[in-house]
Amino acid sequence: MNKCAVLVFPGSNCDNDAYFVLKNLFNIEVDFVWHKSSNLDSYNMILIPGGFSYGDYLRTGAIAKFSPIMKEVVLKSKKGIPIIGICNGFQILLECGLLPGSLINNKNIKFLSQNVTLQVHNDSTIFTSRLKVGDMLSMPIAHKEGNYIADDDTVKKLEDNNRIIFKYLENPNGSQNDIAGIINENGNVLGMMPHPERACDKILGSDDGKFIFKSIIERFK
Amino acid sequence: MKAKIFIKYKDGILDPQGKVTGKALNSIGINGINSLTIGKYIEMEFGDVSKDEANQIANESCKKLLVNPNTQTYSFEIINE
């Protein structure tokens, strides 16, 4: 079994990019899984894509949290299945409590659509095994609520346990400690605001995102 | 019966919208404002429930969905209308 589920909520808009990258560049089996489904048994990787689930009504990710599929995602997370939430996917993981903290409005209130440089801070995770600490990755961000915030204890725990695996080299949105991507305690859930699926081919300006997918896929090949 | 629910950012959480709006008021000559924050106002209308039940429903709604306890605080009042 070597299959990835790309979840689809009403308002997801990076699902096709993720599907294309995994299927065509990494040759793995991929299915779109509608949010009303409640079974992810046949998948050994779950990707929650970016977009505007439920129109970002109330708060980003707040309504998606109650979709039937998210109960199953929480169960699978406990079984150690790799789960990656990108942008809105990250926001949903935070609302579900699979990752700590919150994402609030960018410091300058603007929607930011630009390339950023990420620095790798932990290379011994399933998401970064093909990378080295200090590596710089170029990929785009596209968000208005990407400003990571958590209480001091939480941020200290994240730092102490090496769970901030990506930091912005130049902080675009005001995130505490330049946080761009964090993992859960078990190391199988990653949430990140930048879009690795949009940076997997040089024709798009960067293929640095490939290293993240390569790392995960290699683990179950 | 109605609940009027008020949600605002906790103290210390960046509220750029409020900050900019406060400055804008200042720039059009409205002075004397120390700070301004922008939150959310939600109205909830109830069916046939008692005031205690309405209190409970509003509180549970805030806790389970309407409010993010990491960044927001809330208050509400139940009114007969």
PDB file of N, CA and C in Angstrom, chain A residues 133-214:
ATOM      1  N   VAL A 133      19.888  20.511   8.498  1.00  0.00           N
ATOM      2  CA  VAL A 133      19.669  21.718   9.291  1.00  0.00           C
ATOM      3  C   VAL A 133      20.447  22.862   8.644  1.00  0.00           C
ATOM      4  N   GLY A 134      19.780  24.001   8.473  1.00  0.00           N
ATOM      5  CA  GLY A 134      20.433  25.155   7.867  1.00  0.00           C
ATOM      6  C   GLY A 134      20.118  25.294   6.385  1.00  0.00           C
ATOM      7  N   ASP A 135      19.605  24.238   5.755  1.00  0.00           N
ATOM      8  CA  ASP A 135      19.226  24.340   4.337  1.00  0.00           C
ATOM      9  C   ASP A 135      18.191  25.449   4.163  1.00  0.00           C
ATOM     10  N   MET A 136      18.287  26.133   3.038  1.00  0.00           N
ATOM     11  CA  MET A 136      17.328  27.194   2.719  1.00  0.00           C
ATOM     12  C   MET A 136      16.392  26.700   1.618  1.00  0.00           C
ATOM     13  N   LEU A 137      15.115  26.870   1.824  1.00  0.00           N
ATOM     14  CA  LEU A 137      14.132  26.444   0.827  1.00  0.00           C
ATOM     15  C   LEU A 137      13.342  27.651   0.359  1.00  0.00           C
ATOM     16  N   SER A 138      13.158  27.730  -0.955  1.00  0.00           N
ATOM     17  CA  SER A 138      12.364  28.827  -1.486  1.00  0.00           C
ATOM     18  C   SER A 138      10.997  28.295  -1.918  1.00  0.00           C
ATOM     19  N   MET A 139       9.959  28.920  -1.431  1.00  0.00           N
ATOM     20  CA  MET A 139       8.599  28.538  -1.856  1.00  0.00           C
ATOM     21  C   MET A 139       7.615  29.667  -1.555  1.00  0.00           C
ATOM     22  N   PRO A 140       6.441  29.628  -2.185  1.00  0.00           N
ATOM     23  CA  PRO A 140       5.518  30.758  -1.981  1.00  0.00           C
ATOM     24  C   PRO A 140       4.653  30.662  -0.720  1.00  0.00           C
ATOM     25  N   ILE A 141       4.235  31.808  -0.250  1.00  0.00           N
ATOM     26  CA  ILE A 141       3.159  31.869   0.737  1.00  0.00           C
ATOM     27  C   ILE A 141       1.993  32.604   0.074  1.00  0.00           C
ATOM     28  N   ALA A 142       0.787  32.331   0.520  1.00  0.00           N
ATOM     29  CA  ALA A 142      -0.397  33.032   0.022  1.00  0.00           C
ATOM     30  C   ALA A 142      -1.444  32.971   1.119  1.00  0.00           C
ATOM     31  N   HIS A 143      -1.402  33.947   2.008  1.00  0.00           N
ATOM     32  CA  HIS A 143      -2.336  33.899   3.139  1.00  0.00           C
ATOM     33  C   HIS A 143      -2.543  35.269   3.779  1.00  0.00           C
ATOM     34  N   LYS A 144      -3.661  35.381   4.485  1.00  0.00           N
ATOM     35  CA  LYS A 144      -3.907  36.596   5.278  1.00  0.00           C
ATOM     36  C   LYS A 144      -3.815  36.294   6.769  1.00  0.00           C
ATOM     37  N   GLU A 145      -4.082  35.037   7.117  1.00  0.00           N
ATOM     38  CA  GLU A 145      -3.996  34.653   8.527  1.00  0.00           C
ATOM     39  C   GLU A 145      -2.889  33.624   8.709  1.00  0.00           C
ATOM     40  N   GLY A 146      -1.656  34.122   8.730  1.00  0.00           N
ATOM     41  CA  GLY A 146      -0.518  33.201   8.835  1.00  0.00           C
ATOM     42  C   GLY A 146       0.412  33.562   9.968  1.00  0.00           C
ATOM     43  N   ASN A 147      -0.078  34.452  10.807  1.00  0.00           N
ATOM     44  CA  ASN A 147       0.723  34.980  11.915  1.00  0.00           C
ATOM     45  C   ASN A 147       0.576  34.029  13.108  1.00  0.00           C
ATOM     46  N   TYR A 148       1.593  33.176  13.308  1.00  0.00           N
ATOM     47  CA  TYR A 148       1.496  32.136  14.338  1.00  0.00           C
ATOM     48  C   TYR A 148       1.638  32.725  15.739  1.00  0.00           C
ATOM     49  N   ILE A 149       0.747  32.311  16.603  1.00  0.00           N
ATOM     50  CA  ILE A 149       0.787  32.830  17.964  1.00  0.00           C
ATOM     51  C   ILE A 149       0.458  31.704  18.957  1.00  0.00           C
ATOM     52  N   ALA A 150       1.180  31.690  20.054  1.00  0.00           N
ATOM     53  CA  ALA A 150       0.892  30.721  21.126  1.00  0.00           C
ATOM     54  C   ALA A 150       1.432  31.323  22.420  1.00  0.00           C
ATOM     55  N   ASP A 151       1.009  30.763  23.562  1.00  0.00           N
ATOM     56  CA  ASP A 151       1.520  31.310  24.820  1.00  0.00           C
ATOM     57  C   ASP A 151       3.001  30.939  24.972  1.00  0.00           C
ATOM     58  N   ASP A 152       3.675  31.654  25.854  1.00  0.00           N
ATOM     59  CA  ASP A 152       5.131  31.502  25.974  1.00  0.00           C
ATOM     60  C   ASP A 152       5.550  30.063  26.288  1.00  0.00           C
ATOM     61  N   ASP A 153       4.775  29.387  27.142  1.00  0.00           N
ATOM     62  CA  ASP A 153       5.101  28.000  27.507  1.00  0.00           C
ATOM     63  C   ASP A 153       5.088  27.091  26.291  1.00  0.00           C
ATOM     64  N   THR A 154       4.047  27.275  25.468  1.00  0.00           N
ATOM     65  CA  THR A 154       3.914  26.444  24.261  1.00  0.00           C
ATOM     66  C   THR A 154       5.088  26.681  23.312  1.00  0.00           C
ATOM     67  N   VAL A 155       5.412  27.949  23.106  1.00  0.00           N
ATOM     68  CA  VAL A 155       6.514  28.254  22.183  1.00  0.00           C
ATOM     69  C   VAL A 155       7.831  27.696  22.731  1.00  0.00           C
ATOM     70  N   LYS A 156       8.008  27.794  24.039  1.00  0.00           N
ATOM     71  CA  LYS A 156       9.237  27.273  24.654  1.00  0.00           C
ATOM     72  C   LYS A 156       9.315  25.749  24.456  1.00  0.00           C
ATOM     73  N   LYS A 157       8.173  25.079  24.664  1.00  0.00           N
ATOM     74  CA  LYS A 157       8.133  23.622  24.458  1.00  0.00           C
ATOM     75  C   LYS A 157       8.471  23.269  23.021  1.00  0.00           C
ATOM     76  N   LEU A 158       7.896  24.042  22.086  1.00  0.00           N
ATOM     77  CA  LEU A 158       8.165  23.775  20.668  1.00  0.00           C
ATOM     78  C   LEU A 158       9.654  23.933  20.379  1.00  0.00           C
ATOM     79  N   GLU A 159      10.231  25.008  20.924  1.00  0.00           N
ATOM     80  CA  GLU A 159      11.667  25.263  20.703  1.00  0.00           C
ATOM     81  C   GLU A 159      12.503  24.159  21.358  1.00  0.00           C
ATOM     82  N   ASP A 160      12.208  23.867  22.642  1.00  0.00           N
ATOM     83  CA  ASP A 160      13.021  22.907  23.399  1.00  0.00           C
ATOM     84  C   ASP A 160      12.996  21.512  22.782  1.00  0.00           C
ATOM     85  N   ASN A 161      11.836  21.150  22.209  1.00  0.00           N
ATOM     86  CA  ASN A 161      11.706  19.801  21.648  1.00  0.00           C
ATOM     87  C   ASN A 161      11.955  19.760  20.147  1.00  0.00           C
ATOM     88  N   ASN A 162      12.498  20.863  19.624  1.00  0.00           N
ATOM     89  CA  ASN A 162      12.870  20.871  18.203  1.00  0.00           C
ATOM     90  C   ASN A 162      11.683  20.642  17.280  1.00  0.00           C
ATOM     91  N   ARG A 163      10.540  21.169  17.689  1.00  0.00           N
ATOM     92  CA  ARG A 163       9.337  20.927  16.888  1.00  0.00           C
ATOM     93  C   ARG A 163       9.033  22.039  15.902  1.00  0.00           C
ATOM     94  N   ILE A 164       9.833  23.112  15.953  1.00  0.00           N
ATOM     95  CA  ILE A 164       9.705  24.129  14.901  1.00  0.00           C
ATOM     96  C   ILE A 164      10.672  23.699  13.811  1.00  0.00           C
ATOM     97  N   ILE A 165      10.161  23.076  12.765  1.00  0.00           N
ATOM     98  CA  ILE A 165      11.101  22.497  11.808  1.00  0.00           C
ATOM     99  C   ILE A 165      11.446  23.466  10.674  1.00  0.00           C
ATOM    100  N   PHE A 166      10.545  24.445  10.436  1.00  0.00           N
ATOM    101  CA  PHE A 166      10.862  25.485   9.436  1.00  0.00           C
ATOM    102  C   PHE A 166      10.645  26.861  10.061  1.00  0.00           C
ATOM    103  N   LYS A 167      11.643  27.746   9.824  1.00  0.00           N
ATOM    104  CA  LYS A 167      11.470  29.151  10.231  1.00  0.00           C
ATOM    105  C   LYS A 167      11.657  30.041   9.010  1.00  0.00           C
ATOM    106  N   TYR A 168      10.966  31.175   9.016  1.00  0.00           N
ATOM    107  CA  TYR A 168      11.180  32.159   7.946  1.00  0.00           C
ATOM    108  C   TYR A 168      12.533  32.824   8.162  1.00  0.00           C
ATOM    109  N   LEU A 169      13.251  33.006   7.061  1.00  0.00           N
ATOM    110  CA  LEU A 169      14.513  33.736   7.162  1.00  0.00           C
ATOM    111  C   LEU A 169      14.210  35.220   7.391  1.00  0.00           C
ATOM    112  N   GLU A 170      13.242  35.729   6.630  1.00  0.00           N
ATOM    113  CA  GLU A 170      12.745  37.088   6.883  1.00  0.00           C
ATOM    114  C   GLU A 170      11.254  36.960   7.155  1.00  0.00           C
ATOM    115  N   ASN A 171      10.894  37.240   8.391  1.00  0.00           N
ATOM    116  CA  ASN A 171       9.516  37.016   8.841  1.00  0.00           C
ATOM    117  C   ASN A 171       8.525  37.906   8.081  1.00  0.00           C
ATOM    118  N   PRO A 172       7.631  37.312   7.277  1.00  0.00           N
ATOM    119  CA  PRO A 172       6.740  38.147   6.458  1.00  0.00           C
ATOM    120  C   PRO A 172       5.452  38.567   7.177  1.00  0.00           C
ATOM    121  N   ASN A 173       5.064  37.824   8.236  1.00  0.00           N
ATOM    122  CA  ASN A 173       3.694  37.979   8.739  1.00  0.00           C
ATOM    123  C   ASN A 173       3.584  38.234  10.248  1.00  0.00           C
ATOM    124  N   GLY A 174       4.727  38.297  10.922  1.00  0.00           N
ATOM    125  CA  GLY A 174       4.700  38.578  12.364  1.00  0.00           C
ATOM    126  C   GLY A 174       4.707  37.338  13.240  1.00  0.00           C
ATOM    127  N   SER A 175       4.804  36.149  12.639  1.00  0.00           N
ATOM    128  CA  SER A 175       4.774  34.900  13.420  1.00  0.00           C
ATOM    129  C   SER A 175       5.783  34.909  14.554  1.00  0.00           C
ATOM    130  N   GLN A 176       5.321  34.417  15.711  1.00  0.00           N
ATOM    131  CA  GLN A 176       6.205  34.311  16.869  1.00  0.00           C
ATOM    132  C   GLN A 176       7.411  33.444  16.510  1.00  0.00           C
ATOM    133  N   ASN A 177       8.571  33.850  16.938  1.00  0.00           N
ATOM    134  CA  ASN A 177       9.822  33.104  16.712  1.00  0.00           C
ATOM    135  C   ASN A 177      10.041  32.716  15.244  1.00  0.00           C
ATOM    136  N   ASP A 178       9.476  33.494  14.329  1.00  0.00           N
ATOM    137  CA  ASP A 178       9.614  33.260  12.879  1.00  0.00           C
ATOM    138  C   ASP A 178       9.072  31.898  12.433  1.00  0.00           C
ATOM    139  N   ILE A 179       8.090  31.387  13.177  1.00  0.00           N
ATOM    140  CA  ILE A 179       7.580  30.036  12.913  1.00  0.00           C
ATOM    141  C   ILE A 179       6.854  29.938  11.567  1.00  0.00           C
ATOM    142  N   ALA A 180       7.322  28.985  10.737  1.00  0.00           N
ATOM    143  CA  ALA A 180       6.665  28.725   9.443  1.00  0.00           C
ATOM    144  C   ALA A 180       6.067  27.329   9.399  1.00  0.00           C
ATOM    145  N   GLY A 181       6.629  26.399  10.201  1.00  0.00           N
ATOM    146  CA  GLY A 181       6.111  25.032  10.194  1.00  0.00           C
ATOM    147  C   GLY A 181       6.467  24.311  11.476  1.00  0.00           C
ATOM    148  N   ILE A 182       5.465  23.629  12.061  1.00  0.00           N
ATOM    149  CA  ILE A 182       5.701  22.900  13.312  1.00  0.00           C
ATOM    150  C   ILE A 182       5.176  21.466  13.208  1.00  0.00           C
ATOM    151  N   ILE A 183       5.714  20.606  14.054  1.00  0.00           N
ATOM    152  CA  ILE A 183       5.221  19.222  14.094  1.00  0.00           C
ATOM    153  C   ILE A 183       4.626  18.926  15.474  1.00  0.00           C
ATOM    154  N   ASN A 184       3.851  17.850  15.540  1.00  0.00           N
ATOM    155  CA  ASN A 184       3.273  17.442  16.826  1.00  0.00           C
ATOM    156  C   ASN A 184       4.318  16.689  17.651  1.00  0.00           C
ATOM    157  N   GLU A 185       3.923  16.302  18.837  1.00  0.00           N
ATOM    158  CA  GLU A 185       4.853  15.649  19.755  1.00  0.00           C
ATOM    159  C   GLU A 185       5.396  14.333  19.182  1.00  0.00           C
ATOM    160  N   ASN A 186       4.514  13.587  18.502  1.00  0.00           N
ATOM    161  CA  ASN A 186       4.950  12.305  17.939  1.00  0.00           C
ATOM    162  C   ASN A 186       5.721  12.446  16.639  1.00  0.00           C
ATOM    163  N   GLY A 187       5.697  13.646  16.064  1.00  0.00           N
ATOM    164  CA  GLY A 187       6.474  13.879  14.851  1.00  0.00           C
ATOM    165  C   GLY A 187       5.826  13.395  13.571  1.00  0.00           C
ATOM    166  N   ASN A 188       4.535  13.026  13.602  1.00  0.00           N
ATOM    167  CA  ASN A 188       3.899  12.564  12.369  1.00  0.00           C
ATOM    168  C   ASN A 188       2.900  13.553  11.778  1.00  0.00           C
ATOM    169  N   VAL A 189       2.709  14.698  12.457  1.00  0.00           N
ATOM    170  CA  VAL A 189       1.799  15.723  11.924  1.00  0.00           C
ATOM    171  C   VAL A 189       2.575  17.021  11.709  1.00  0.00           C
ATOM    172  N   LEU A 190       2.554  17.503  10.477  1.00  0.00           N
ATOM    173  CA  LEU A 190       3.238  18.764  10.148  1.00  0.00           C
ATOM    174  C   LEU A 190       2.214  19.788   9.686  1.00  0.00           C
ATOM    175  N   GLY A 191       2.302  20.995  10.219  1.00  0.00           N
ATOM    176  CA  GLY A 191       1.503  22.110   9.711  1.00  0.00           C
ATOM    177  C   GLY A 191       2.450  23.203   9.268  1.00  0.00           C
ATOM    178  N   MET A 192       2.215  23.724   8.068  1.00  0.00           N
ATOM    179  CA  MET A 192       3.084  24.803   7.587  1.00  0.00           C
ATOM    180  C   MET A 192       2.295  25.784   6.726  1.00  0.00           C
ATOM    181  N   MET A 193       2.629  27.060   6.822  1.00  0.00           N
ATOM    182  CA  MET A 193       1.938  28.055   6.006  1.00  0.00           C
ATOM    183  C   MET A 193       2.448  28.099   4.566  1.00  0.00           C
ATOM    184  N   PRO A 194       3.765  28.013   4.314  1.00  0.00           N
ATOM    185  CA  PRO A 194       4.238  28.052   2.919  1.00  0.00           C
ATOM    186  C   PRO A 194       3.763  26.828   2.131  1.00  0.00           C
ATOM    187  N   HIS A 195       3.794  26.953   0.812  1.00  0.00           N
ATOM    188  CA  HIS A 195       3.225  25.941  -0.080  1.00  0.00           C
ATOM    189  C   HIS A 195       4.291  25.116  -0.797  1.00  0.00           C
ATOM    190  N   PRO A 196       4.714  23.983  -0.247  1.00  0.00           N
ATOM    191  CA  PRO A 196       5.699  23.168  -0.954  1.00  0.00           C
ATOM    192  C   PRO A 196       5.154  22.587  -2.257  1.00  0.00           C
ATOM    193  N   GLU A 197       3.820  22.374  -2.310  1.00  0.00           N
ATOM    194  CA  GLU A 197       3.241  21.765  -3.533  1.00  0.00           C
ATOM    195  C   GLU A 197       3.282  22.735  -4.705  1.00  0.00           C
ATOM    196  N   ARG A 198       3.493  24.014  -4.419  1.00  0.00           N
ATOM    197  CA  ARG A 198       3.603  24.990  -5.516  1.00  0.00           C
ATOM    198  C   ARG A 198       5.050  25.239  -5.885  1.00  0.00           C
ATOM    199  N   ALA A 199       5.939  24.472  -5.282  1.00  0.00           N
ATOM    200  CA  ALA A 199       7.371  24.665  -5.563  1.00  0.00           C
ATOM    201  C   ALA A 199       8.010  23.298  -5.798  1.00  0.00           C
ATOM    202  N   CYS A 200       7.497  22.582  -6.788  1.00  0.00           N
ATOM    203  CA  CYS A 200       8.021  21.240  -7.069  1.00  0.00           C
ATOM    204  C   CYS A 200       8.524  21.116  -8.493  1.00  0.00           C
ATOM    205  N   ASP A 201       8.612  22.229  -9.193  1.00  0.00           N
ATOM    206  CA  ASP A 201       9.100  22.189 -10.563  1.00  0.00           C
ATOM    207  C   ASP A 201       9.800  23.510 -10.838  1.00  0.00           C
ATOM    208  N   LYS A 202      11.017  23.408 -11.433  1.00  0.00           N
ATOM    209  CA  LYS A 202      11.803  24.626 -11.675  1.00  0.00           C
ATOM    210  C   LYS A 202      11.036  25.648 -12.520  1.00  0.00           C
ATOM    211  N   ILE A 203      10.121  25.146 -13.341  1.00  0.00           N
ATOM    212  CA  ILE A 203       9.359  26.047 -14.203  1.00  0.00           C
ATOM    213  C   ILE A 203       8.519  27.025 -13.366  1.00  0.00           C
ATOM    214  N   LEU A 204       8.265  26.657 -12.127  1.00  0.00           N
ATOM    215  CA  LEU A 204       7.497  27.533 -11.229  1.00  0.00           C
ATOM    216  C   LEU A 204       8.412  28.402 -10.358  1.00  0.00           C
ATOM    217  N   GLY A 205       9.712  28.357 -10.644  1.00  0.00           N
ATOM    218  CA  GLY A 205      10.641  29.212  -9.906  1.00  0.00           C
ATOM    219  C   GLY A 205      11.445  28.478  -8.853  1.00  0.00           C
ATOM    220  N   SER A 206      10.925  27.359  -8.369  1.00  0.00           N
ATOM    221  CA  SER A 206      11.659  26.594  -7.356  1.00  0.00           C
ATOM    222  C   SER A 206      11.120  25.171  -7.309  1.00  0.00           C
ATOM    223  N   ASP A 207      12.014  24.225  -7.064  1.00  0.00           N
ATOM    224  CA  ASP A 207      11.516  22.864  -6.823  1.00  0.00           C
ATOM    225  C   ASP A 207      11.945  22.376  -5.445  1.00  0.00           C
ATOM    226  N   ASP A 208      12.162  23.330  -4.533  1.00  0.00           N
ATOM    227  CA  ASP A 208      12.604  22.973  -3.178  1.00  0.00           C
ATOM    228  C   ASP A 208      11.545  22.203  -2.391  1.00  0.00           C
ATOM    229  N   GLY A 209      10.282  22.400  -2.752  1.00  0.00           N
ATOM    230  CA  GLY A 209       9.203  21.711  -2.047  1.00  0.00           C
ATOM    231  C   GLY A 209       9.296  20.201  -2.193  1.00  0.00           C
ATOM    232  N   LYS A 210       9.958  19.777  -3.280  1.00  0.00           N
ATOM    233  CA  LYS A 210      10.082  18.329  -3.548  1.00  0.00           C
ATOM    234  C   LYS A 210      10.731  17.574  -2.395  1.00  0.00           C
ATOM    235  N   PHE A 211      11.682  18.244  -1.732  1.00  0.00           N
ATOM    236  CA  PHE A 211      12.426  17.555  -0.670  1.00  0.00           C
ATOM    237  C   PHE A 211      11.506  17.122   0.473  1.00  0.00           C
ATOM    238  N   ILE A 212      10.485  17.921   0.718  1.00  0.00           N
ATOM    239  CA  ILE A 212       9.557  17.589   1.810  1.00  0.00           C
ATOM    240  C   ILE A 212       8.742  16.347   1.429  1.00  0.00           C
ATOM    241  N   PHE A 213       8.189  16.351   0.207  1.00  0.00           N
ATOM    242  CA  PHE A 213       7.396  15.188  -0.223  1.00  0.00           C
ATOM    243  C   PHE A 213       8.278  13.950  -0.370  1.00  0.00           C
ATOM    244  N   LYS A 214       9.495  14.157  -0.910  1.00  0.00           N
ATOM    245  CA  LYS A 214      10.430  13.032  -1.069  1.00  0.00           C
ATOM    246  C   LYS A 214      10.704  12.393   0.288  1.00  0.00           C
TER     247      LYS A 214
END
